[in-house]
């Protein structure tokens, strides 16, 4: 069975050729056009002739099958996407003005998937009764003279260019959708990578914060140790001052002891002189003293002995000190 693939090439449709008189869509028709294209994107699978059948289904649903061809509809869609991309991602050094184009937000919703399901789901069929039938021309051989060389080319009037163009449009649209999906996946991957990096940075920040707290505690411990060292140093200084005072007291006591020793030495010398003194006295005086009484001499001798013993003991005490 032959598939009619060129409905717009019929001679019965020559009275009005959409290619020669392009139809301008109204604002409402553009909105319906975009919603139908997004909601029925599954029809544009990239297989042979699927793009042509899908656009015919959309035009049939809108009642524009006699005003636009599938090639014009595909071209319209491509031009709108191109304009949207130019405004969405302007070149370096240029400034995009989305508000200057009335359909920017409509295309933005379409590209972001917010218009899916906003229009009826259509079914595409190879043939539609409202489209003029396709008359497929048979190939004919060129008549040549008997003596002429055989022809190298056969004439073909079947118009394969439209089919190839429609197939290229479908492939290009499928590739663009795949590219957009790939870009979206890459953005999601980059977003997840940023989230992971943020989590890693947060963990590192927590580790740094813990290390900072540890350093603060260690610094506080060192400050306490320094304070303890300062207190010990002050205590040592006080003890040294006490030792110096005690040493000064010892020096004064030693000086007093030396004075006492000198005094004892002088007293001993005096005692020795006194002891040696009665031997050198004259006999009359001795007689007088003897006459005065022998009991006094004995008393003086006892006192002298006690004084000498006291001096010896005191001298020993000084030496031991």
PDB file of C-alpha atoms in Angstrom:
ATOM      1  CA  UNK A   1       0.000   0.000   0.000  1.00  0.00           C
ATOM      2  CA  UNK A   2       1.398   3.389  -0.974  1.00  0.00           C
ATOM      3  CA  UNK A   3       1.621   6.073   1.730  1.00  0.00           C
ATOM      4  CA  UNK A   4       0.533   9.522   0.640  1.00  0.00           C
ATOM      5  CA  UNK A   5       3.284  11.737   1.986  1.00  0.00           C
ATOM      6  CA  UNK A   6       2.871  14.935  -0.062  1.00  0.00           C
ATOM      7  CA  UNK A   7      -0.611  16.246   0.495  1.00  0.00           C
ATOM      8  CA  UNK A   8       0.335  19.787  -0.464  1.00  0.00           C
ATOM      9  CA  UNK A   9       1.537  18.932  -3.944  1.00  0.00           C
ATOM     10  CA  UNK A  10      -1.881  18.020  -5.337  1.00  0.00           C
ATOM     11  CA  UNK A  11      -2.973  19.981  -8.400  1.00  0.00           C
ATOM     12  CA  UNK A  12      -6.462  20.374  -6.865  1.00  0.00           C
ATOM     13  CA  UNK A  13      -4.893  22.562  -4.214  1.00  0.00           C
ATOM     14  CA  UNK A  14      -3.122  24.937  -6.552  1.00  0.00           C
ATOM     15  CA  UNK A  15      -5.787  27.592  -6.223  1.00  0.00           C
ATOM     16  CA  UNK A  16      -4.435  28.415  -2.730  1.00  0.00           C
ATOM     17  CA  UNK A  17      -0.826  27.584  -2.004  1.00  0.00           C
ATOM     18  CA  UNK A  18       0.140  28.219   1.648  1.00  0.00           C
ATOM     19  CA  UNK A  19       3.774  28.480   0.640  1.00  0.00           C
ATOM     20  CA  UNK A  20       3.055  31.495  -1.535  1.00  0.00           C
ATOM     21  CA  UNK A  21       0.705  33.122   0.989  1.00  0.00           C
ATOM     22  CA  UNK A  22       2.083  32.431   4.510  1.00  0.00           C
ATOM     23  CA  UNK A  23      -0.544  32.645   7.220  1.00  0.00           C
ATOM     24  CA  UNK A  24       0.107  34.891  10.242  1.00  0.00           C
ATOM     25  CA  UNK A  25      -1.087  33.404  13.513  1.00  0.00           C
ATOM     26  CA  UNK A  26      -2.968  35.533  16.011  1.00  0.00           C
ATOM     27  CA  UNK A  27      -1.912  35.764  19.660  1.00  0.00           C
ATOM     28  CA  UNK A  28      -4.507  33.193  20.745  1.00  0.00           C
ATOM     29  CA  UNK A  29      -3.522  30.874  17.906  1.00  0.00           C
ATOM     30  CA  UNK A  30       0.162  31.191  18.868  1.00  0.00           C
ATOM     31  CA  UNK A  31      -0.650  30.240  22.471  1.00  0.00           C
ATOM     32  CA  UNK A  32      -2.710  27.231  21.339  1.00  0.00           C
ATOM     33  CA  UNK A  33       0.001  26.342  18.834  1.00  0.00           C
ATOM     34  CA  UNK A  34       2.700  26.254  21.526  1.00  0.00           C
ATOM     35  CA  UNK A  35       0.568  24.351  24.046  1.00  0.00           C
ATOM     36  CA  UNK A  36      -0.343  21.706  21.454  1.00  0.00           C
ATOM     37  CA  UNK A  37       3.302  21.320  20.446  1.00  0.00           C
ATOM     38  CA  UNK A  38       4.465  20.876  24.066  1.00  0.00           C
ATOM     39  CA  UNK A  39       1.601  18.607  25.129  1.00  0.00           C
ATOM     40  CA  UNK A  40       2.084  16.336  22.086  1.00  0.00           C
ATOM     41  CA  UNK A  41       5.864  16.211  22.039  1.00  0.00           C
ATOM     42  CA  UNK A  42       5.689  12.426  22.188  1.00  0.00           C
ATOM     43  CA  UNK A  43       4.520  12.502  18.537  1.00  0.00           C
ATOM     44  CA  UNK A  44       7.882  13.971  17.476  1.00  0.00           C
ATOM     45  CA  UNK A  45       9.864  10.812  18.061  1.00  0.00           C
ATOM     46  CA  UNK A  46      12.421  11.463  15.323  1.00  0.00           C
ATOM     47  CA  UNK A  47      11.324   8.513  13.200  1.00  0.00           C
ATOM     48  CA  UNK A  48      10.695   8.929   9.520  1.00  0.00           C
ATOM     49  CA  UNK A  49       7.669  11.131   8.689  1.00  0.00           C
ATOM     50  CA  UNK A  50       6.594  11.416  12.349  1.00  0.00           C
ATOM     51  CA  UNK A  51       7.248  15.158  12.395  1.00  0.00           C
ATOM     52  CA  UNK A  52       5.105  15.711   9.312  1.00  0.00           C
ATOM     53  CA  UNK A  53       2.220  13.643  10.669  1.00  0.00           C
ATOM     54  CA  UNK A  54       2.429  15.354  14.085  1.00  0.00           C
ATOM     55  CA  UNK A  55       2.313  18.868  12.593  1.00  0.00           C
ATOM     56  CA  UNK A  56      -0.596  17.868  10.383  1.00  0.00           C
ATOM     57  CA  UNK A  57      -2.462  16.643  13.466  1.00  0.00           C
ATOM     58  CA  UNK A  58      -1.853  19.964  15.225  1.00  0.00           C
ATOM     59  CA  UNK A  59      -2.910  21.999  12.188  1.00  0.00           C
ATOM     60  CA  UNK A  60      -5.998  19.797  11.791  1.00  0.00           C
ATOM     61  CA  UNK A  61      -6.959  20.377  15.421  1.00  0.00           C
ATOM     62  CA  UNK A  62      -6.527  24.153  15.039  1.00  0.00           C
ATOM     63  CA  UNK A  63      -8.401  24.238  11.724  1.00  0.00           C
ATOM     64  CA  UNK A  64      -5.369  25.562   9.865  1.00  0.00           C
ATOM     65  CA  UNK A  65      -4.857  22.619   7.553  1.00  0.00           C
ATOM     66  CA  UNK A  66      -5.774  24.814   4.546  1.00  0.00           C
ATOM     67  CA  UNK A  67      -3.707  27.791   5.693  1.00  0.00           C
ATOM     68  CA  UNK A  68      -0.324  26.359   6.716  1.00  0.00           C
ATOM     69  CA  UNK A  69       1.833  23.421   5.711  1.00  0.00           C
ATOM     70  CA  UNK A  70       3.630  21.165   8.125  1.00  0.00           C
ATOM     71  CA  UNK A  71       6.919  22.690   6.941  1.00  0.00           C
ATOM     72  CA  UNK A  72       5.691  26.198   7.752  1.00  0.00           C
ATOM     73  CA  UNK A  73       4.487  25.055  11.183  1.00  0.00           C
ATOM     74  CA  UNK A  74       7.859  23.435  11.880  1.00  0.00           C
ATOM     75  CA  UNK A  75       9.654  26.561  10.701  1.00  0.00           C
ATOM     76  CA  UNK A  76       7.434  28.725  12.907  1.00  0.00           C
ATOM     77  CA  UNK A  77       8.270  26.592  15.935  1.00  0.00           C
ATOM     78  CA  UNK A  78      11.996  26.696  15.185  1.00  0.00           C
ATOM     79  CA  UNK A  79      11.959  30.468  14.769  1.00  0.00           C
ATOM     80  CA  UNK A  80      10.164  30.918  18.101  1.00  0.00           C
ATOM     81  CA  UNK A  81      12.654  28.680  19.910  1.00  0.00           C
ATOM     82  CA  UNK A  82      15.561  30.526  18.309  1.00  0.00           C
ATOM     83  CA  UNK A  83      14.161  33.881  19.370  1.00  0.00           C
ATOM     84  CA  UNK A  84      13.596  32.565  22.902  1.00  0.00           C
ATOM     85  CA  UNK A  85      17.172  31.279  23.188  1.00  0.00           C
ATOM     86  CA  UNK A  86      18.576  34.581  21.944  1.00  0.00           C
ATOM     87  CA  UNK A  87      16.686  36.471  24.643  1.00  0.00           C
ATOM     88  CA  UNK A  88      17.254  33.861  27.346  1.00  0.00           C
ATOM     89  CA  UNK A  89      21.000  33.542  26.771  1.00  0.00           C
ATOM     90  CA  UNK A  90      22.209  36.725  25.026  1.00  0.00           C
ATOM     91  CA  UNK A  91      25.676  36.846  23.561  1.00  0.00           C
ATOM     92  CA  UNK A  92      28.552  38.425  25.467  1.00  0.00           C
ATOM     93  CA  UNK A  93      28.364  42.192  25.323  1.00  0.00           C
ATOM     94  CA  UNK A  94      24.669  42.250  24.464  1.00  0.00           C
ATOM     95  CA  UNK A  95      21.660  42.721  26.712  1.00  0.00           C
ATOM     96  CA  UNK A  96      18.535  40.670  26.192  1.00  0.00           C
ATOM     97  CA  UNK A  97      15.125  42.301  26.551  1.00  0.00           C
ATOM     98  CA  UNK A  98      12.573  39.549  27.192  1.00  0.00           C
ATOM     99  CA  UNK A  99       9.803  42.102  27.578  1.00  0.00           C
ATOM    100  CA  UNK A 100      10.268  43.243  23.977  1.00  0.00           C
ATOM    101  CA  UNK A 101       8.868  39.923  22.700  1.00  0.00           C
ATOM    102  CA  UNK A 102       5.310  39.144  23.825  1.00  0.00           C
ATOM    103  CA  UNK A 103       5.761  35.355  23.614  1.00  0.00           C
ATOM    104  CA  UNK A 104       8.912  35.089  25.782  1.00  0.00           C
ATOM    105  CA  UNK A 105       7.118  33.973  28.950  1.00  0.00           C
ATOM    106  CA  UNK A 106       4.982  31.558  26.929  1.00  0.00           C
ATOM    107  CA  UNK A 107       8.093  29.913  25.467  1.00  0.00           C
ATOM    108  CA  UNK A 108       9.793  29.995  28.860  1.00  0.00           C
ATOM    109  CA  UNK A 109       6.908  28.017  30.376  1.00  0.00           C
ATOM    110  CA  UNK A 110       7.039  25.649  27.406  1.00  0.00           C
ATOM    111  CA  UNK A 111      10.802  25.008  27.689  1.00  0.00           C
ATOM    112  CA  UNK A 112      10.615  24.543  31.460  1.00  0.00           C
ATOM    113  CA  UNK A 113       7.822  21.956  31.065  1.00  0.00           C
ATOM    114  CA  UNK A 114       5.123  23.993  32.786  1.00  0.00           C
ATOM    115  CA  UNK A 115       2.723  23.736  29.815  1.00  0.00           C
ATOM    116  CA  UNK A 116       2.668  19.967  29.583  1.00  0.00           C
ATOM    117  CA  UNK A 117      -0.915  18.713  29.709  1.00  0.00           C
ATOM    118  CA  UNK A 118      -2.347  22.165  28.973  1.00  0.00           C
ATOM    119  CA  UNK A 119      -3.740  21.029  25.581  1.00  0.00           C
ATOM    120  CA  UNK A 120      -5.514  17.924  24.280  1.00  0.00           C
ATOM    121  CA  UNK A 121      -3.473  14.873  23.413  1.00  0.00           C
ATOM    122  CA  UNK A 122      -3.685  14.207  19.682  1.00  0.00           C
ATOM    123  CA  UNK A 123      -3.110  11.171  17.531  1.00  0.00           C
ATOM    124  CA  UNK A 124      -1.190  11.419  14.294  1.00  0.00           C
ATOM    125  CA  UNK A 125      -2.255   9.365  11.278  1.00  0.00           C
ATOM    126  CA  UNK A 126      -0.458   9.055   7.942  1.00  0.00           C
ATOM    127  CA  UNK A 127      -3.483  10.387   6.020  1.00  0.00           C
ATOM    128  CA  UNK A 128      -6.192  12.912   6.718  1.00  0.00           C
ATOM    129  CA  UNK A 129      -9.325  13.313   4.618  1.00  0.00           C
ATOM    130  CA  UNK A 130      -9.159  17.095   4.847  1.00  0.00           C
ATOM    131  CA  UNK A 131      -5.718  17.201   3.284  1.00  0.00           C
ATOM    132  CA  UNK A 132      -5.673  16.942  -0.543  1.00  0.00           C
ATOM    133  CA  UNK A 133      -4.665  13.531  -1.841  1.00  0.00           C
ATOM    134  CA  UNK A 134      -1.151  12.998  -3.019  1.00  0.00           C
ATOM    135  CA  UNK A 135      -0.692  12.134  -6.640  1.00  0.00           C
ATOM    136  CA  UNK A 136       2.528  10.274  -6.910  1.00  0.00           C
ATOM    137  CA  UNK A 137       4.060  10.753 -10.323  1.00  0.00           C
ATOM    138  CA  UNK A 138       5.551   7.803 -12.029  1.00  0.00           C
ATOM    139  CA  UNK A 139       9.039   7.956 -13.314  1.00  0.00           C
ATOM    140  CA  UNK A 140       9.300   8.054 -17.058  1.00  0.00           C
ATOM    141  CA  UNK A 141      12.249   7.428 -19.245  1.00  0.00           C
ATOM    142  CA  UNK A 142      13.397  10.108 -21.604  1.00  0.00           C
ATOM    143  CA  UNK A 143      13.076   9.209 -25.255  1.00  0.00           C
ATOM    144  CA  UNK A 144      16.348   9.331 -27.095  1.00  0.00           C
ATOM    145  CA  UNK A 145      17.361   8.883 -30.661  1.00  0.00           C
ATOM    146  CA  UNK A 146      18.603   5.494 -31.766  1.00  0.00           C
ATOM    147  CA  UNK A 147      22.113   6.755 -32.314  1.00  0.00           C
ATOM    148  CA  UNK A 148      22.251   8.834 -29.114  1.00  0.00           C
ATOM    149  CA  UNK A 149      24.085   7.766 -26.019  1.00  0.00           C
ATOM    150  CA  UNK A 150      22.017   6.140 -23.245  1.00  0.00           C
ATOM    151  CA  UNK A 151      20.717   8.643 -20.681  1.00  0.00           C
ATOM    152  CA  UNK A 152      22.560   8.914 -17.389  1.00  0.00           C
ATOM    153  CA  UNK A 153      19.701  10.429 -15.316  1.00  0.00           C
ATOM    154  CA  UNK A 154      16.049   9.568 -15.004  1.00  0.00           C
ATOM    155  CA  UNK A 155      13.544  12.371 -14.467  1.00  0.00           C
ATOM    156  CA  UNK A 156      11.902  12.306 -11.029  1.00  0.00           C
ATOM    157  CA  UNK A 157       8.882  14.371 -10.118  1.00  0.00           C
ATOM    158  CA  UNK A 158       7.930  12.812  -6.820  1.00  0.00           C
ATOM    159  CA  UNK A 159       9.272  15.707  -4.659  1.00  0.00           C
ATOM    160  CA  UNK A 160      11.487  13.839  -2.138  1.00  0.00           C
ATOM    161  CA  UNK A 161      12.862  17.125  -0.912  1.00  0.00           C
ATOM    162  CA  UNK A 162       9.809  17.811   1.277  1.00  0.00           C
ATOM    163  CA  UNK A 163      10.050  14.393   2.911  1.00  0.00           C
ATOM    164  CA  UNK A 164      13.732  14.809   3.616  1.00  0.00           C
ATOM    165  CA  UNK A 165      13.164  18.307   4.991  1.00  0.00           C
ATOM    166  CA  UNK A 166      10.384  17.072   7.273  1.00  0.00           C
ATOM    167  CA  UNK A 167      12.552  14.222   8.483  1.00  0.00           C
ATOM    168  CA  UNK A 168      15.443  16.610   9.125  1.00  0.00           C
ATOM    169  CA  UNK A 169      13.115  18.924  11.057  1.00  0.00           C
ATOM    170  CA  UNK A 170      11.973  16.048  13.250  1.00  0.00           C
ATOM    171  CA  UNK A 171      15.525  14.879  13.838  1.00  0.00           C
ATOM    172  CA  UNK A 172      16.662  18.391  14.651  1.00  0.00           C
ATOM    173  CA  UNK A 173      13.828  18.929  17.113  1.00  0.00           C
ATOM    174  CA  UNK A 174      14.486  15.608  18.785  1.00  0.00           C
ATOM    175  CA  UNK A 175      18.174  16.453  19.043  1.00  0.00           C
ATOM    176  CA  UNK A 176      17.359  19.838  20.544  1.00  0.00           C
ATOM    177  CA  UNK A 177      15.037  18.303  23.121  1.00  0.00           C
ATOM    178  CA  UNK A 178      17.693  15.743  23.972  1.00  0.00           C
ATOM    179  CA  UNK A 179      20.246  18.538  24.256  1.00  0.00           C
ATOM    180  CA  UNK A 180      17.959  20.458  26.583  1.00  0.00           C
ATOM    181  CA  UNK A 181      17.366  17.356  28.698  1.00  0.00           C
ATOM    182  CA  UNK A 182      21.092  16.742  28.775  1.00  0.00           C
ATOM    183  CA  UNK A 183      21.694  20.343  29.832  1.00  0.00           C
ATOM    184  CA  UNK A 184      19.088  20.008  32.542  1.00  0.00           C
ATOM    185  CA  UNK A 185      20.716  16.806  33.777  1.00  0.00           C
ATOM    186  CA  UNK A 186      24.089  18.549  33.812  1.00  0.00           C
ATOM    187  CA  UNK A 187      22.635  21.443  35.807  1.00  0.00           C
ATOM    188  CA  UNK A 188      21.108  18.977  38.279  1.00  0.00           C
ATOM    189  CA  UNK A 189      24.446  17.223  38.580  1.00  0.00           C
ATOM    190  CA  UNK A 190      26.232  20.527  39.160  1.00  0.00           C
ATOM    191  CA  UNK A 191      23.617  21.468  41.740  1.00  0.00           C
ATOM    192  CA  UNK A 192      24.123  18.169  43.578  1.00  0.00           C
ATOM    193  CA  UNK A 193      27.888  18.671  43.385  1.00  0.00           C
ATOM    194  CA  UNK A 194      27.530  22.166  44.872  1.00  0.00           C
ATOM    195  CA  UNK A 195      25.361  20.743  47.667  1.00  0.00           C
ATOM    196  CA  UNK A 196      27.968  18.063  48.427  1.00  0.00           C
ATOM    197  CA  UNK A 197      30.755  20.649  48.400  1.00  0.00           C
ATOM    198  CA  UNK A 198      28.714  22.812  50.726  1.00  0.00           C
ATOM    199  CA  UNK A 199      28.234  19.861  53.086  1.00  0.00           C
ATOM    200  CA  UNK A 200      31.988  19.119  52.991  1.00  0.00           C
ATOM    201  CA  UNK A 201      32.755  22.774  53.721  1.00  0.00           C
ATOM    202  CA  UNK A 202      30.275  22.714  56.597  1.00  0.00           C
ATOM    203  CA  UNK A 203      31.953  19.614  58.066  1.00  0.00           C
ATOM    204  CA  UNK A 204      35.371  21.239  57.670  1.00  0.00           C
ATOM    205  CA  UNK A 205      34.069  24.383  59.347  1.00  0.00           C
ATOM    206  CA  UNK A 206      32.814  22.290  62.275  1.00  0.00           C
ATOM    207  CA  UNK A 207      36.223  20.570  62.535  1.00  0.00           C
ATOM    208  CA  UNK A 208      37.972  23.952  62.519  1.00  0.00           C
ATOM    209  CA  UNK A 209      35.555  25.211  65.165  1.00  0.00           C
ATOM    210  CA  UNK A 210      36.282  22.189  67.374  1.00  0.00           C
ATOM    211  CA  UNK A 211      40.039  22.684  66.925  1.00  0.00           C
ATOM    212  CA  UNK A 212      39.634  26.363  67.809  1.00  0.00           C
ATOM    213  CA  UNK A 213      37.774  25.426  70.999  1.00  0.00           C
ATOM    214  CA  UNK A 214      40.539  22.925  71.893  1.00  0.00           C
ATOM    215  CA  UNK A 215      43.173  25.623  71.331  1.00  0.00           C
ATOM    216  CA  UNK A 216      41.212  28.022  73.534  1.00  0.00           C
ATOM    217  CA  UNK A 217      41.048  25.433  76.320  1.00  0.00           C
ATOM    218  CA  UNK A 218      44.793  24.746  76.013  1.00  0.00           C
ATOM    219  CA  UNK A 219      45.488  28.475  76.079  1.00  0.00           C
ATOM    220  CA  UNK A 220      43.378  28.850  79.214  1.00  0.00           C
ATOM    221  CA  UNK A 221      45.336  25.977  80.832  1.00  0.00           C
ATOM    222  CA  UNK A 222      48.636  27.674  79.911  1.00  0.00           C
ATOM    223  CA  UNK A 223      47.382  30.940  81.380  1.00  0.00           C
ATOM    224  CA  UNK A 224      46.537  29.128  84.618  1.00  0.00           C
ATOM    225  CA  UNK A 225      49.995  27.540  84.676  1.00  0.00           C
ATOM    226  CA  UNK A 226      51.623  30.921  84.103  1.00  0.00           C
ATOM    227  CA  UNK A 227      49.565  32.371  86.953  1.00  0.00           C
ATOM    228  CA  UNK A 228      50.662  29.502  89.218  1.00  0.00           C
ATOM    229  CA  UNK A 229      54.302  30.100  88.235  1.00  0.00           C
ATOM    230  CA  UNK A 230      53.907  33.789  89.033  1.00  0.00           C
ATOM    231  CA  UNK A 231      52.418  32.920  92.430  1.00  0.00           C
ATOM    232  CA  UNK A 232      55.300  30.510  93.157  1.00  0.00           C
ATOM    233  CA  UNK A 233      57.791  33.184  92.126  1.00  0.00           C
ATOM    234  CA  UNK A 234      56.161  35.713  94.435  1.00  0.00           C
ATOM    235  CA  UNK A 235      56.212  33.164  97.273  1.00  0.00           C
ATOM    236  CA  UNK A 236      59.911  32.502  96.633  1.00  0.00           C
ATOM    237  CA  UNK A 237      60.583  36.231  96.712  1.00  0.00           C
ATOM    238  CA  UNK A 238      58.789  36.517 100.041  1.00  0.00           C
ATOM    239  CA  UNK A 239      60.724  33.546 101.444  1.00  0.00           C
ATOM    240  CA  UNK A 240      63.990  35.067 100.208  1.00  0.00           C
ATOM    241  CA  UNK A 241      63.119  38.357 101.902  1.00  0.00           C
ATOM    242  CA  UNK A 242      62.352  36.428 105.101  1.00  0.00           C
ATOM    243  CA  UNK A 243      65.680  34.600 104.877  1.00  0.00           C
ATOM    244  CA  UNK A 244      67.468  37.908 104.337  1.00  0.00           C
ATOM    245  CA  UNK A 245      65.783  39.368 107.409  1.00  0.00           C
ATOM    246  CA  UNK A 246      66.671  36.306 109.471  1.00  0.00           C
ATOM    247  CA  UNK A 247      70.246  36.517 108.201  1.00  0.00           C
ATOM    248  CA  UNK A 248      70.430  40.149 109.257  1.00  0.00           C
ATOM    249  CA  UNK A 249      69.102  39.197 112.691  1.00  0.00           C
ATOM    250  CA  UNK A 250      71.747  36.449 112.912  1.00  0.00           C
ATOM    251  CA  UNK A 251      74.443  38.954 112.012  1.00  0.00           C
ATOM    252  CA  UNK A 252      73.267  41.292 114.745  1.00  0.00           C
ATOM    253  CA  UNK A 253      73.138  38.436 117.251  1.00  0.00           C
ATOM    254  CA  UNK A 254      76.604  37.316 116.199  1.00  0.00           C
ATOM    255  CA  UNK A 255      77.884  40.849 116.754  1.00  0.00           C
ATOM    256  CA  UNK A 256      76.284  40.845 120.212  1.00  0.00           C
ATOM    257  CA  UNK A 257      77.866  37.471 120.973  1.00  0.00           C
ATOM    258  CA  UNK A 258      81.254  38.822 119.917  1.00  0.00           C
ATOM    259  CA  UNK A 259      80.741  41.760 122.256  1.00  0.00           C
ATOM    260  CA  UNK A 260      79.746  39.374 125.043  1.00  0.00           C
ATOM    261  CA  UNK A 261      82.832  37.246 124.329  1.00  0.00           C
ATOM    262  CA  UNK A 262      85.052  40.316 124.541  1.00  0.00           C
ATOM    263  CA  UNK A 263      83.351  41.269 127.795  1.00  0.00           C
ATOM    264  CA  UNK A 264      83.934  37.762 129.211  1.00  0.00           C
ATOM    265  CA  UNK A 265      87.539  37.899 128.105  1.00  0.00           C
ATOM    266  CA  UNK A 266      88.024  41.231 129.856  1.00  0.00           C
ATOM    267  CA  UNK A 267      86.321  39.908 132.966  1.00  0.00           C
ATOM    268  CA  UNK A 268      88.615  36.864 133.010  1.00  0.00           C
ATOM    269  CA  UNK A 269      91.670  39.030 132.672  1.00  0.00           C
ATOM    270  CA  UNK A 270      90.443  41.190 135.486  1.00  0.00           C
ATOM    271  CA  UNK A 271      89.777  38.106 137.619  1.00  0.00           C
ATOM    272  CA  UNK A 272      93.225  36.767 136.915  1.00  0.00           C
ATOM    273  CA  UNK A 273      94.737  40.107 137.916  1.00  0.00           C
ATOM    274  CA  UNK A 274      92.687  40.066 141.066  1.00  0.00           C
ATOM    275  CA  UNK A 275      93.791  36.506 141.814  1.00  0.00           C
ATOM    276  CA  UNK A 276      97.418  37.381 141.253  1.00  0.00           C
ATOM    277  CA  UNK A 277      97.098  40.645 143.229  1.00  0.00           C
ATOM    278  CA  UNK A 278      97.174  39.330 146.888  1.00  0.00           C
ATOM    279  CA  UNK A 279     100.601  37.680 146.351  1.00  0.00           C
ATOM    280  CA  UNK A 280     102.240  41.047 145.685  1.00  0.00           C
ATOM    281  CA  UNK A 281     100.791  42.841 148.720  1.00  0.00           C
ATOM    282  CA  UNK A 282     103.024  43.771 151.614  1.00  0.00           C
ATOM    283  CA  UNK A 283     103.263  41.685 154.684  1.00  0.00           C
ATOM    284  CA  UNK A 284     101.958  44.372 156.981  1.00  0.00           C
ATOM    285  CA  UNK A 285      98.852  44.560 154.963  1.00  0.00           C
ATOM    286  CA  UNK A 286      98.604  40.801 155.002  1.00  0.00           C
ATOM    287  CA  UNK A 287      98.998  40.770 158.641  1.00  0.00           C
ATOM    288  CA  UNK A 288      96.351  43.408 158.970  1.00  0.00           C
ATOM    289  CA  UNK A 289      93.987  41.372 156.781  1.00  0.00           C
ATOM    290  CA  UNK A 290      94.805  38.249 158.652  1.00  0.00           C
ATOM    291  CA  UNK A 291      94.104  40.135 161.773  1.00  0.00           C
ATOM    292  CA  UNK A 292      90.861  41.359 160.344  1.00  0.00           C
ATOM    293  CA  UNK A 293      89.828  37.839 159.910  1.00  0.00           C
ATOM    294  CA  UNK A 294      90.701  34.780 157.956  1.00  0.00           C
ATOM    295  CA  UNK A 295      86.999  34.136 157.213  1.00  0.00           C
ATOM    296  CA  UNK A 296      86.875  36.963 154.593  1.00  0.00           C
ATOM    297  CA  UNK A 297      89.637  35.454 152.452  1.00  0.00           C
ATOM    298  CA  UNK A 298      87.839  32.184 152.300  1.00  0.00           C
ATOM    299  CA  UNK A 299      84.657  33.943 151.238  1.00  0.00           C
ATOM    300  CA  UNK A 300      86.453  35.855 148.413  1.00  0.00           C
ATOM    301  CA  UNK A 301      88.033  32.657 147.177  1.00  0.00           C
ATOM    302  CA  UNK A 302      84.617  30.945 146.920  1.00  0.00           C
ATOM    303  CA  UNK A 303      83.129  33.892 145.014  1.00  0.00           C
ATOM    304  CA  UNK A 304      86.067  33.918 142.609  1.00  0.00           C
ATOM    305  CA  UNK A 305      85.666  30.208 141.920  1.00  0.00           C
ATOM    306  CA  UNK A 306      81.976  30.577 141.179  1.00  0.00           C
ATOM    307  CA  UNK A 307      82.648  33.534 138.855  1.00  0.00           C
ATOM    308  CA  UNK A 308      85.281  31.566 136.968  1.00  0.00           C
ATOM    309  CA  UNK A 309      82.944  28.594 136.563  1.00  0.00           C
ATOM    310  CA  UNK A 310      80.178  30.898 135.276  1.00  0.00           C
ATOM    311  CA  UNK A 311      82.562  32.480 132.771  1.00  0.00           C
ATOM    312  CA  UNK A 312      83.662  29.063 131.512  1.00  0.00           C
ATOM    313  CA  UNK A 313      80.104  27.910 131.060  1.00  0.00           C
ATOM    314  CA  UNK A 314      79.134  31.134 129.300  1.00  0.00           C
ATOM    315  CA  UNK A 315      82.158  30.850 127.009  1.00  0.00           C
ATOM    316  CA  UNK A 316      81.209  27.269 126.091  1.00  0.00           C
ATOM    317  CA  UNK A 317      77.649  28.395 125.374  1.00  0.00           C
ATOM    318  CA  UNK A 318      78.951  31.131 123.061  1.00  0.00           C
ATOM    319  CA  UNK A 319      81.179  28.640 121.209  1.00  0.00           C
ATOM    320  CA  UNK A 320      78.297  26.205 120.733  1.00  0.00           C
ATOM    321  CA  UNK A 321      76.077  28.983 119.446  1.00  0.00           C
TER     322      UNK A 321
END
